[in-house]
Coordinates of C-alpha atoms in Angstrom, one line a residue:
M1 CA -18.9 0.8 4.7
E2 CA -21.2 1.2 8.6
L3 CA -22.3 -2.6 8.0
F4 CA -18.8 -3.2 7.1
E5 CA -17.4 -1.6 10.1
S6 CA -19.5 -4.1 12.6
K7 CA -18.6 -6.7 10.5
F8 CA -15.0 -6.5 10.3
R9 CA -15.3 -5.2 14.2
D10 CA -17.0 -8.9 14.6
S11 CA -14.3 -11.0 12.5
M12 CA -11.9 -9.6 14.7
T13 CA -13.0 -11.3 18.2
S14 CA -11.0 -13.3 20.3
K15 CA -11.9 -15.1 23.9
V16 CA -8.5 -13.7 25.1
A17 CA -9.3 -10.4 26.6
L18 CA -5.8 -8.7 25.9
L19 CA -6.2 -9.5 22.3
N20 CA -9.7 -7.9 21.9
R21 CA -8.0 -4.7 23.9
I22 CA -5.4 -5.0 21.2
T23 CA -8.1 -5.3 18.3
H24 CA -10.5 -2.5 19.8
Y25 CA -7.1 -0.1 19.2
I26 CA -6.9 -1.2 15.9
V27 CA -10.3 -0.4 15.3
N28 CA -10.8 2.9 16.4
R29 CA -7.6 4.3 14.6
K30 CA -8.5 3.3 11.5
G31 CA -7.0 5.0 7.9
K32 CA -8.9 5.9 4.7
Q33 CA -9.9 2.9 4.6
M34 CA -9.2 2.8 0.5
R35 CA -9.0 -0.8 0.7
P36 CA -12.9 -1.9 1.7
M37 CA -14.3 1.1 -0.5
F38 CA -12.3 -0.2 -4.0
V39 CA -14.0 -3.9 -3.2
F40 CA -17.6 -2.4 -2.7
L41 CA -17.4 0.0 -5.3
T42 CA -15.8 -2.8 -7.8
A43 CA -18.5 -5.2 -7.1
K44 CA -21.6 -2.8 -7.2
M45 CA -20.2 -1.5 -10.2
L46 CA -20.3 -5.2 -12.1
N47 CA -23.9 -5.8 -10.8
N48 CA -26.1 -3.2 -10.7
G49 CA -25.8 -2.0 -7.4
K50 CA -25.5 -4.4 -5.3
V51 CA -23.1 -6.5 -2.9
N52 CA -23.8 -9.8 -0.9
E53 CA -22.2 -11.6 2.0
R54 CA -19.3 -12.6 -0.5
T55 CA -18.5 -9.1 -1.0
Y56 CA -18.7 -8.2 2.9
R57 CA -16.3 -11.2 3.8
G58 CA -14.1 -10.5 0.8
A59 CA -13.3 -6.3 2.2
S60 CA -13.2 -8.4 5.8
V61 CA -10.3 -10.1 4.4
I62 CA -8.7 -7.7 2.6
E63 CA -9.0 -5.4 5.6
L64 CA -7.4 -8.0 8.4
I65 CA -4.4 -9.0 5.8
H66 CA -3.8 -5.2 5.5
T67 CA -4.3 -4.3 9.6
A68 CA -2.4 -7.7 10.1
T69 CA 1.1 -6.4 7.8
L70 CA 0.7 -2.9 8.9
V71 CA 1.1 -4.3 12.6
H72 CA 4.4 -6.5 11.4
D73 CA 5.5 -3.9 9.3
D74 CA 5.9 -1.4 12.3
V75 CA 8.1 -4.3 14.2
V76 CA 10.4 -4.5 11.2
D77 CA 10.5 -1.0 10.7
E78 CA 10.9 -0.3 15.1
S79 CA 8.2 2.6 14.3
N80 CA 6.5 3.8 17.2
K81 CA 3.9 5.6 15.6
R82 CA 1.4 4.9 12.8
R83 CA -1.1 7.6 12.1
G84 CA -0.1 9.4 14.6
F85 CA -1.4 7.5 17.2
F86 CA 1.7 4.8 19.0
S87 CA 1.9 1.7 17.3
I88 CA 1.3 -1.9 18.8
N89 CA 4.4 -2.9 19.6
A90 CA 5.3 0.7 21.0
L91 CA 2.7 -0.1 23.7
W92 CA 2.9 -3.8 24.3
K93 CA 6.2 -4.6 22.8
N94 CA 7.1 -6.6 19.8
K95 CA 7.1 -10.4 21.0
I96 CA 3.0 -9.3 21.4
A97 CA 2.7 -6.9 18.2
V98 CA 3.7 -10.3 16.0
L99 CA 1.5 -12.4 17.4
V100 CA -1.9 -10.4 17.1
G101 CA -0.3 -9.5 13.4
D102 CA -0.7 -13.5 13.1
Y103 CA -3.5 -13.7 14.5
L104 CA -5.4 -11.3 12.4
L105 CA -3.4 -13.3 9.0
S106 CA -4.8 -16.5 10.4
K107 CA -8.8 -15.1 10.9
G108 CA -8.8 -13.7 7.8
L109 CA -8.1 -17.1 6.0
L110 CA -10.5 -18.7 8.6
L111 CA -13.5 -16.4 7.1
S112 CA -12.7 -17.4 3.6
I113 CA -12.2 -21.2 4.3
D114 CA -15.3 -21.2 6.8
N115 CA -17.6 -20.1 4.2
E116 CA -15.6 -21.8 1.2
D117 CA -14.8 -19.0 -0.3
F118 CA -11.7 -21.0 -1.5
D119 CA -11.8 -18.2 -4.9
L120 CA -11.1 -14.9 -3.2
L121 CA -8.4 -17.3 -0.3
K122 CA -6.6 -17.8 -3.5
I123 CA -6.6 -14.1 -4.6
I124 CA -5.7 -12.9 -0.8
S125 CA -2.7 -15.6 -0.7
V126 CA -0.9 -14.5 -3.6
A127 CA -1.2 -10.7 -2.3
V128 CA 0.8 -12.2 1.0
R129 CA 3.0 -13.7 -1.4
E130 CA 3.5 -11.0 -3.7
M131 CA 4.2 -8.4 -0.7
S132 CA 6.4 -10.3 1.3
E133 CA 8.9 -11.0 -1.9
G134 CA 8.2 -7.4 -2.4
E135 CA 9.4 -6.3 0.9
L136 CA 12.1 -8.6 0.8
L137 CA 13.7 -7.9 -2.1
Q138 CA 13.5 -4.3 -1.7
I139 CA 15.6 -4.6 1.6
E140 CA 18.1 -7.1 -0.5
K141 CA 19.2 -3.9 -3.1
A142 CA 19.2 -1.3 -0.7
R143 CA 21.8 -2.9 1.1
R144 CA 23.8 -2.3 -2.3
L145 CA 21.8 1.1 -3.7
D146 CA 22.2 0.0 -7.2
I147 CA 17.7 -0.7 -8.0
T148 CA 17.2 0.2 -11.7
E149 CA 14.1 1.7 -12.5
D150 CA 12.6 -1.7 -13.8
V151 CA 13.2 -3.6 -10.2
Y152 CA 12.3 -0.1 -8.0
Y153 CA 8.7 -0.9 -10.1
D154 CA 8.8 -4.6 -9.4
I155 CA 8.8 -3.8 -5.8
I156 CA 6.2 -1.3 -5.5
R157 CA 4.0 -3.3 -7.7
Q158 CA 4.3 -6.7 -5.1
K159 CA 5.1 -4.4 -2.3
T160 CA 2.1 -1.8 -2.6
A161 CA 0.2 -2.3 -5.8
T162 CA -0.7 -5.8 -5.2
L163 CA -3.3 -5.6 -2.3
I164 CA -4.9 -2.8 -4.0
A165 CA -4.9 -5.7 -7.4
A166 CA -6.2 -7.7 -5.5
C167 CA -9.3 -5.3 -3.5
C168 CA -10.3 -4.8 -7.0
S169 CA -9.9 -8.5 -8.1
L170 CA -11.7 -9.8 -4.9
G171 CA -15.1 -7.3 -5.4
A172 CA -15.0 -8.9 -9.1
C173 CA -15.0 -11.7 -8.2
S174 CA -17.5 -12.3 -5.0
V175 CA -20.3 -11.0 -7.6
K176 CA -19.0 -12.7 -11.3
P177 CA -16.9 -15.5 -10.2
E178 CA -14.8 -16.9 -12.8
S179 CA -15.6 -14.1 -15.3
A180 CA -13.1 -12.0 -17.1
D181 CA -13.9 -8.8 -15.0
V182 CA -11.6 -10.8 -12.3
E183 CA -8.5 -9.9 -13.9
T184 CA -9.3 -6.6 -15.8
F185 CA -9.9 -5.2 -12.1
R186 CA -6.8 -7.1 -10.8
K187 CA -4.8 -5.0 -13.5
F188 CA -7.0 -1.5 -12.9
G189 CA -6.1 -2.3 -9.5
E190 CA -2.6 -2.5 -9.9
L191 CA -2.2 0.4 -12.0
C192 CA -3.6 2.2 -9.2
G193 CA -1.6 0.8 -6.5
M194 CA 1.5 1.6 -9.1
A195 CA 0.4 5.3 -8.8
F196 CA -0.5 5.7 -5.0
Q197 CA 3.3 4.2 -4.2
I198 CA 5.0 6.6 -6.6
K199 CA 2.7 9.5 -5.2
D200 CA 3.9 8.2 -1.3
D201 CA 7.6 8.4 -2.6
L202 CA 7.0 11.7 -3.8
F203 CA 6.0 13.2 -0.2
D204 CA 9.5 12.2 1.0
Y205 CA 11.0 14.7 -1.1
G206 CA 8.2 17.3 1.3
A207 CA 5.5 18.7 -1.0
Q208 CA 3.0 18.5 1.7
Q209 CA 3.6 18.3 5.6
I210 CA 1.9 15.0 6.1
G211 CA 2.2 11.6 8.2
K212 CA 5.7 10.9 7.8
P213 CA 8.9 13.4 7.7
T214 CA 10.3 14.6 4.9
G215 CA 13.6 12.8 3.9
I216 CA 12.7 9.3 5.6
D217 CA 13.4 7.1 2.6
I218 CA 16.8 8.6 2.3
K219 CA 17.7 8.0 5.9
E220 CA 16.8 4.4 5.3
Q221 CA 18.8 3.9 2.3
K222 CA 15.3 3.6 0.5
M223 CA 15.9 3.6 -3.4
T224 CA 13.0 5.7 -4.4
L225 CA 11.9 6.9 -8.4
P226 CA 13.1 10.2 -8.0
L227 CA 16.2 9.5 -6.6
I228 CA 16.4 6.7 -9.6
Y229 CA 16.1 8.9 -12.3
A230 CA 18.3 11.8 -10.7
L231 CA 21.3 9.0 -10.3
N232 CA 20.9 7.6 -14.0
H233 CA 20.7 11.7 -15.5
C234 CA 24.2 13.1 -13.7
T235 CA 27.9 13.2 -13.5
K236 CA 30.3 10.2 -12.3
K237 CA 31.2 12.7 -9.6
E238 CA 27.4 13.5 -8.6
K239 CA 26.7 9.7 -8.6
S240 CA 29.5 9.0 -6.4
W241 CA 28.6 11.6 -3.9
A242 CA 25.1 10.9 -3.5
I243 CA 25.5 7.2 -2.8
N244 CA 28.2 8.0 -0.6
S245 CA 25.7 10.3 1.4
I246 CA 22.7 7.9 1.3
K247 CA 25.1 5.5 2.9
N248 CA 27.4 7.3 5.2
H249 CA 25.5 10.2 6.0
N250 CA 22.0 9.8 6.1
K251 CA 21.1 10.3 9.9
D252 CA 23.3 14.2 8.4
K253 CA 19.9 16.5 8.2
K254 CA 22.0 19.2 6.6
R255 CA 23.2 16.0 4.1
V256 CA 19.9 14.5 3.2
K257 CA 18.6 18.2 2.6
E258 CA 21.2 18.6 0.1
V259 CA 20.0 15.0 -1.4
I260 CA 16.5 16.3 -1.7
A261 CA 17.5 19.8 -3.5
F262 CA 19.9 17.7 -5.9
V263 CA 17.0 15.1 -6.6
K264 CA 14.6 18.0 -7.4
D265 CA 17.9 19.8 -9.2
K266 CA 17.8 16.5 -11.7
G267 CA 14.3 16.6 -12.4
G268 CA 13.5 13.4 -11.1
L269 CA 10.0 14.3 -8.9
D270 CA 8.5 16.1 -12.6
Y271 CA 9.7 12.7 -13.5
A272 CA 8.1 10.9 -11.4
V273 CA 4.8 12.7 -11.4
T274 CA 5.0 12.1 -15.3
K275 CA 5.0 8.3 -14.4
M276 CA 2.4 8.2 -11.4
L277 CA -0.1 10.2 -14.2
Q278 CA 0.8 7.6 -16.8
Y279 CA 0.0 4.5 -14.0
R280 CA -3.5 6.9 -13.4
D281 CA -4.7 7.1 -16.9
Q282 CA -4.2 3.6 -17.8
A283 CA -6.7 2.7 -14.7
L284 CA -9.1 5.2 -15.7
E285 CA -9.0 4.1 -19.5
L286 CA -10.0 0.0 -18.7
L287 CA -12.7 1.5 -16.4
S288 CA -13.8 3.2 -20.0
T289 CA -15.0 0.2 -21.7
Y290 CA -17.9 -0.3 -18.8
P291 CA -21.3 1.5 -19.0
E292 CA -22.1 5.1 -16.7
S293 CA -23.0 4.6 -13.2
D294 CA -22.1 6.3 -10.0
Y295 CA -20.0 3.4 -9.1
K296 CA -17.9 4.0 -12.2
S297 CA -17.8 8.1 -11.5
A298 CA -16.5 6.9 -7.7
L299 CA -14.3 4.9 -9.0
E300 CA -12.7 7.5 -10.8
L301 CA -13.0 9.4 -7.9
M302 CA -10.6 7.2 -6.1
V303 CA -8.2 6.6 -8.6
N304 CA -7.7 10.9 -8.9
Y305 CA -7.7 10.6 -5.1
V306 CA -5.1 8.5 -5.7
V307 CA -2.6 11.0 -7.1
D308 CA -4.1 14.5 -5.7
R309 CA -4.2 13.5 -2.0
K310 CA -2.6 15.8 0.1
K311 CA -1.2 12.9 2.7

């Protein structure tokens, strides 16, 4: 990870001082770095503990693209904070934030093209397309509040799971191009990503204090699994009250608290936890066919961390 950090830093450099100042700010406020870890652990598990330059480039590309999407997300969401620090748009305004996101995206694509990693580039490009589609599908559905459970899974698969799927398939592809492992680990990453997003949705109901305030999804009219389940398992009267609350009273703190209590009461949280654990178990099952190693154990720990994390 230390070597990756320096390579990642180098991959961002520019002749423009303003850009370097902003990318330096970004690098120094990094998050959990789960995504590069997925790349390295997958590659090491499949390649007797060894990684190559392609693996480092794959991890850098993923992190560049991921960072670009976060910078753009903060603009879209009009968010002033990211991981407890000011977001790029809060410090440098929207125009600069959008351009920085574009810059990071192009740096990621060029890193692959310059090294002729076209197989890695394809994996990344599919992920970017799916993430954009997932976000837009969510926005379209949020307007009408008519999301079914299946549509919800489609949204989170595209929005969140597709990037973790790309990490794992990149790791596999960097050391074993064109092998069946590339698809196996894409699926593995997708299952981890599904569990990861359901866990995030559960945080909105205030199990622990984390980076985002509770009830924020309700305020933003986002239909998440606990809420969808509750709406499907209540009376018509309760359903119209809940939908009216989310549509017209989502800024009313007392009303948001009542919606949270309603979802808990209808078993929405328990149902979401059950689904999350199913995805975790499917991911662990895919790993079970591979021989034991430190890297396999570490990947199993990562999968369990996804559902056990407190933030």
